[in-house]
Amino acid sequence: MAIQLIMKFEDGTSRSFDLHKDCTTIGSRRTCDLHVAIPSIAPLHCEIKINDGKASLLNRDPEADTFHNDVMVSLAEISNDDKVRIGPVEFTIKMNDDETVIRRL
């Protein structure tokens, strides 16, 4: 399964992040797989795990809010075109069931 996180900016541009691991950590800590250098993001905010062909979002800091499709979650299964928001940053999930590279937007 290939997964990308697409972050769109107010000016209409976007940036994509390819997830290559079975567990991708996201947070403000430099050692996170996806480092988001914003003070309102927890050091280890959340992670995305891939297991048995399914992807899940897991909040890793009980003091930090993680949203899946505008609903605060501690754990949620994620699908193509879902929205994930941590602090002021929102990502759109792009998934492909095979191992081919997803085209960049």
JSON list of C-alpha atoms in Angstrom, two decimals:
[
{"chain": "A", "resi": 1, "resn": "MET", "atom": "CA", "xyz": [0.00, 0.00, 0.00]},
{"chain": "A", "resi": 2, "resn": "ALA", "atom": "CA", "xyz": [1.35, 3.42, -0.96]},
{"chain": "A", "resi": 3, "resn": "ILE", "atom": "CA", "xyz": [0.29, 6.44, 1.12]},
{"chain": "A", "resi": 4, "resn": "GLN", "atom": "CA", "xyz": [0.92, 10.13, 0.66]},
{"chain": "A", "resi": 5, "resn": "LEU", "atom": "CA", "xyz": [0.00, 13.02, 2.92]},
{"chain": "A", "resi": 6, "resn": "ILE", "atom": "CA", "xyz": [-0.83, 16.15, 0.93]},
{"chain": "A", "resi": 7, "resn": "MET", "atom": "CA", "xyz": [-0.54, 19.48, 2.74]},
{"chain": "A", "resi": 8, "resn": "LYS", "atom": "CA", "xyz": [-2.14, 22.45, 0.97]},
{"chain": "A", "resi": 9, "resn": "PHE", "atom": "CA", "xyz": [-1.15, 26.03, 1.64]},
{"chain": "A", "resi": 10, "resn": "GLU", "atom": "CA", "xyz": [-3.33, 29.13, 1.56]},
{"chain": "A", "resi": 11, "resn": "ASP", "atom": "CA", "xyz": [-1.73, 30.28, -1.70]},
{"chain": "A", "resi": 12, "resn": "GLY", "atom": "CA", "xyz": [-3.00, 27.12, -3.45]},
{"chain": "A", "resi": 13, "resn": "THR", "atom": "CA", "xyz": [0.33, 25.31, -3.56]},
{"chain": "A", "resi": 14, "resn": "SER", "atom": "CA", "xyz": [0.81, 21.91, -1.94]},
{"chain": "A", "resi": 15, "resn": "ARG", "atom": "CA", "xyz": [3.51, 19.68, -0.57]},
{"chain": "A", "resi": 16, "resn": "SER", "atom": "CA", "xyz": [3.37, 15.90, -0.49]},
{"chain": "A", "resi": 17, "resn": "PHE", "atom": "CA", "xyz": [4.99, 13.46, 1.89]},
{"chain": "A", "resi": 18, "resn": "ASP", "atom": "CA", "xyz": [5.41, 9.81, 0.88]},
{"chain": "A", "resi": 19, "resn": "LEU", "atom": "CA", "xyz": [5.04, 7.35, 3.76]},
{"chain": "A", "resi": 20, "resn": "HIS", "atom": "CA", "xyz": [7.44, 4.45, 3.25]},
{"chain": "A", "resi": 21, "resn": "LYS", "atom": "CA", "xyz": [7.33, 2.75, 6.64]},
{"chain": "A", "resi": 22, "resn": "ASP", "atom": "CA", "xyz": [4.75, 0.56, 8.38]},
{"chain": "A", "resi": 23, "resn": "CYS", "atom": "CA", "xyz": [4.74, 3.15, 11.19]},
{"chain": "A", "resi": 24, "resn": "THR", "atom": "CA", "xyz": [5.30, 6.84, 10.48]},
{"chain": "A", "resi": 25, "resn": "THR", "atom": "CA", "xyz": [5.64, 9.24, 13.42]},
{"chain": "A", "resi": 26, "resn": "ILE", "atom": "CA", "xyz": [4.48, 12.85, 13.09]},
{"chain": "A", "resi": 27, "resn": "GLY", "atom": "CA", "xyz": [5.39, 15.64, 15.48]},
{"chain": "A", "resi": 28, "resn": "SER", "atom": "CA", "xyz": [7.60, 18.60, 16.29]},
{"chain": "A", "resi": 29, "resn": "ARG", "atom": "CA", "xyz": [10.47, 16.41, 17.52]},
{"chain": "A", "resi": 30, "resn": "ARG", "atom": "CA", "xyz": [13.27, 16.35, 14.96]},
{"chain": "A", "resi": 31, "resn": "THR", "atom": "CA", "xyz": [13.50, 12.57, 15.20]},
{"chain": "A", "resi": 32, "resn": "CYS", "atom": "CA", "xyz": [9.91, 12.12, 13.96]},
{"chain": "A", "resi": 33, "resn": "ASP", "atom": "CA", "xyz": [9.59, 10.68, 10.47]},
{"chain": "A", "resi": 34, "resn": "LEU", "atom": "CA", "xyz": [7.51, 13.73, 9.50]},
{"chain": "A", "resi": 35, "resn": "HIS", "atom": "CA", "xyz": [8.89, 16.71, 11.41]},
{"chain": "A", "resi": 36, "resn": "VAL", "atom": "CA", "xyz": [6.39, 19.61, 11.70]},
{"chain": "A", "resi": 37, "resn": "ALA", "atom": "CA", "xyz": [8.21, 22.56, 13.26]},
{"chain": "A", "resi": 38, "resn": "ILE", "atom": "CA", "xyz": [5.21, 24.37, 14.72]},
{"chain": "A", "resi": 39, "resn": "PRO", "atom": "CA", "xyz": [5.00, 25.08, 18.50]},
{"chain": "A", "resi": 40, "resn": "SER", "atom": "CA", "xyz": [1.37, 23.89, 18.77]},
{"chain": "A", "resi": 41, "resn": "ILE", "atom": "CA", "xyz": [2.34, 20.43, 17.46]},
{"chain": "A", "resi": 42, "resn": "ALA", "atom": "CA", "xyz": [3.33, 17.96, 20.21]},
{"chain": "A", "resi": 43, "resn": "PRO", "atom": "CA", "xyz": [6.83, 16.45, 20.09]},
{"chain": "A", "resi": 44, "resn": "LEU", "atom": "CA", "xyz": [5.29, 13.06, 19.20]},
{"chain": "A", "resi": 45, "resn": "HIS", "atom": "CA", "xyz": [1.80, 14.09, 18.13]},
{"chain": "A", "resi": 46, "resn": "CYS", "atom": "CA", "xyz": [0.51, 11.07, 16.21]},
{"chain": "A", "resi": 47, "resn": "GLU", "atom": "CA", "xyz": [1.46, 8.19, 13.98]},
{"chain": "A", "resi": 48, "resn": "ILE", "atom": "CA", "xyz": [0.11, 6.42, 10.94]},
{"chain": "A", "resi": 49, "resn": "LYS", "atom": "CA", "xyz": [0.41, 2.65, 10.96]},
{"chain": "A", "resi": 50, "resn": "ILE", "atom": "CA", "xyz": [-0.11, 0.19, 8.11]},
{"chain": "A", "resi": 51, "resn": "ASN", "atom": "CA", "xyz": [-1.06, -3.33, 9.11]},
{"chain": "A", "resi": 52, "resn": "ASP", "atom": "CA", "xyz": [-2.67, -6.08, 7.00]},
{"chain": "A", "resi": 53, "resn": "GLY", "atom": "CA", "xyz": [-3.51, -3.66, 4.18]},
{"chain": "A", "resi": 54, "resn": "LYS", "atom": "CA", "xyz": [-5.26, -1.17, 6.47]},
{"chain": "A", "resi": 55, "resn": "ALA", "atom": "CA", "xyz": [-4.01, 2.21, 7.66]},
{"chain": "A", "resi": 56, "resn": "SER", "atom": "CA", "xyz": [-4.77, 3.73, 11.02]},
{"chain": "A", "resi": 57, "resn": "LEU", "atom": "CA", "xyz": [-4.18, 7.06, 12.72]},
{"chain": "A", "resi": 58, "resn": "LEU", "atom": "CA", "xyz": [-3.15, 6.98, 16.38]},
{"chain": "A", "resi": 59, "resn": "ASN", "atom": "CA", "xyz": [-2.92, 10.02, 18.65]},
{"chain": "A", "resi": 60, "resn": "ARG", "atom": "CA", "xyz": [0.27, 9.66, 20.70]},
{"chain": "A", "resi": 61, "resn": "ASP", "atom": "CA", "xyz": [-0.10, 12.61, 23.08]},
{"chain": "A", "resi": 62, "resn": "PRO", "atom": "CA", "xyz": [-3.22, 12.79, 25.30]},
{"chain": "A", "resi": 63, "resn": "GLU", "atom": "CA", "xyz": [-2.71, 16.55, 25.66]},
{"chain": "A", "resi": 64, "resn": "ALA", "atom": "CA", "xyz": [-2.65, 17.10, 21.88]},
{"chain": "A", "resi": 65, "resn": "ASP", "atom": "CA", "xyz": [-5.70, 16.98, 19.63]},
{"chain": "A", "resi": 66, "resn": "THR", "atom": "CA", "xyz": [-5.68, 14.81, 16.52]},
{"chain": "A", "resi": 67, "resn": "PHE", "atom": "CA", "xyz": [-8.61, 15.12, 14.12]},
{"chain": "A", "resi": 68, "resn": "HIS", "atom": "CA", "xyz": [-9.83, 12.67, 11.49]},
{"chain": "A", "resi": 69, "resn": "ASN", "atom": "CA", "xyz": [-12.39, 14.20, 9.12]},
{"chain": "A", "resi": 70, "resn": "ASP", "atom": "CA", "xyz": [-13.03, 16.98, 11.68]},
{"chain": "A", "resi": 71, "resn": "VAL", "atom": "CA", "xyz": [-13.67, 14.53, 14.56]},
{"chain": "A", "resi": 72, "resn": "MET", "atom": "CA", "xyz": [-11.19, 14.37, 17.45]},
{"chain": "A", "resi": 73, "resn": "VAL", "atom": "CA", "xyz": [-9.87, 10.80, 17.73]},
{"chain": "A", "resi": 74, "resn": "SER", "atom": "CA", "xyz": [-7.45, 8.71, 19.68]},
{"chain": "A", "resi": 75, "resn": "LEU", "atom": "CA", "xyz": [-7.54, 5.95, 17.04]},
{"chain": "A", "resi": 76, "resn": "ALA", "atom": "CA", "xyz": [-9.19, 5.83, 13.61]},
{"chain": "A", "resi": 77, "resn": "GLU", "atom": "CA", "xyz": [-8.94, 3.82, 10.43]},
{"chain": "A", "resi": 78, "resn": "ILE", "atom": "CA", "xyz": [-8.04, 6.09, 7.53]},
{"chain": "A", "resi": 79, "resn": "SER", "atom": "CA", "xyz": [-9.01, 5.86, 3.86]},
{"chain": "A", "resi": 80, "resn": "ASN", "atom": "CA", "xyz": [-8.27, 7.63, 0.61]},
{"chain": "A", "resi": 81, "resn": "ASP", "atom": "CA", "xyz": [-9.21, 11.34, 0.59]},
{"chain": "A", "resi": 82, "resn": "ASP", "atom": "CA", "xyz": [-9.66, 11.48, 4.39]},
{"chain": "A", "resi": 83, "resn": "LYS", "atom": "CA", "xyz": [-8.50, 14.61, 6.20]},
{"chain": "A", "resi": 84, "resn": "VAL", "atom": "CA", "xyz": [-6.10, 14.51, 9.15]},
{"chain": "A", "resi": 85, "resn": "ARG", "atom": "CA", "xyz": [-5.51, 17.67, 11.18]},
{"chain": "A", "resi": 86, "resn": "ILE", "atom": "CA", "xyz": [-2.98, 18.28, 13.92]},
{"chain": "A", "resi": 87, "resn": "GLY", "atom": "CA", "xyz": [-2.83, 21.81, 15.27]},
{"chain": "A", "resi": 88, "resn": "PRO", "atom": "CA", "xyz": [-3.14, 24.22, 12.32]},
{"chain": "A", "resi": 89, "resn": "VAL", "atom": "CA", "xyz": [-1.87, 21.67, 9.79]},
{"chain": "A", "resi": 90, "resn": "GLU", "atom": "CA", "xyz": [-4.30, 19.64, 7.65]},
{"chain": "A", "resi": 91, "resn": "PHE", "atom": "CA", "xyz": [-3.30, 16.75, 5.42]},
{"chain": "A", "resi": 92, "resn": "THR", "atom": "CA", "xyz": [-5.33, 14.92, 2.79]},
{"chain": "A", "resi": 93, "resn": "ILE", "atom": "CA", "xyz": [-4.65, 11.19, 2.63]},
{"chain": "A", "resi": 94, "resn": "LYS", "atom": "CA", "xyz": [-3.93, 9.70, -0.79]},
{"chain": "A", "resi": 95, "resn": "MET", "atom": "CA", "xyz": [-3.75, 5.91, -0.95]},
{"chain": "A", "resi": 96, "resn": "ASN", "atom": "CA", "xyz": [-3.02, 3.37, -3.62]},
{"chain": "A", "resi": 97, "resn": "ASP", "atom": "CA", "xyz": [-3.53, -0.33, -2.95]},
{"chain": "A", "resi": 98, "resn": "ASP", "atom": "CA", "xyz": [-0.54, -1.44, -4.98]},
{"chain": "A", "resi": 99, "resn": "GLU", "atom": "CA", "xyz": [3.08, -0.46, -4.53]},
{"chain": "A", "resi": 100, "resn": "THR", "atom": "CA", "xyz": [3.23, 1.92, -7.50]},
{"chain": "A", "resi": 101, "resn": "VAL", "atom": "CA", "xyz": [4.15, 5.51, -6.91]},
{"chain": "A", "resi": 102, "resn": "ILE", "atom": "CA", "xyz": [1.23, 7.88, -6.47]},
{"chain": "A", "resi": 103, "resn": "ARG", "atom": "CA", "xyz": [1.32, 10.80, -8.88]},
{"chain": "A", "resi": 104, "resn": "ARG", "atom": "CA", "xyz": [2.09, 14.13, -7.30]},
{"chain": "A", "resi": 105, "resn": "LEU", "atom": "CA", "xyz": [-0.64, 16.76, -7.39]}
]
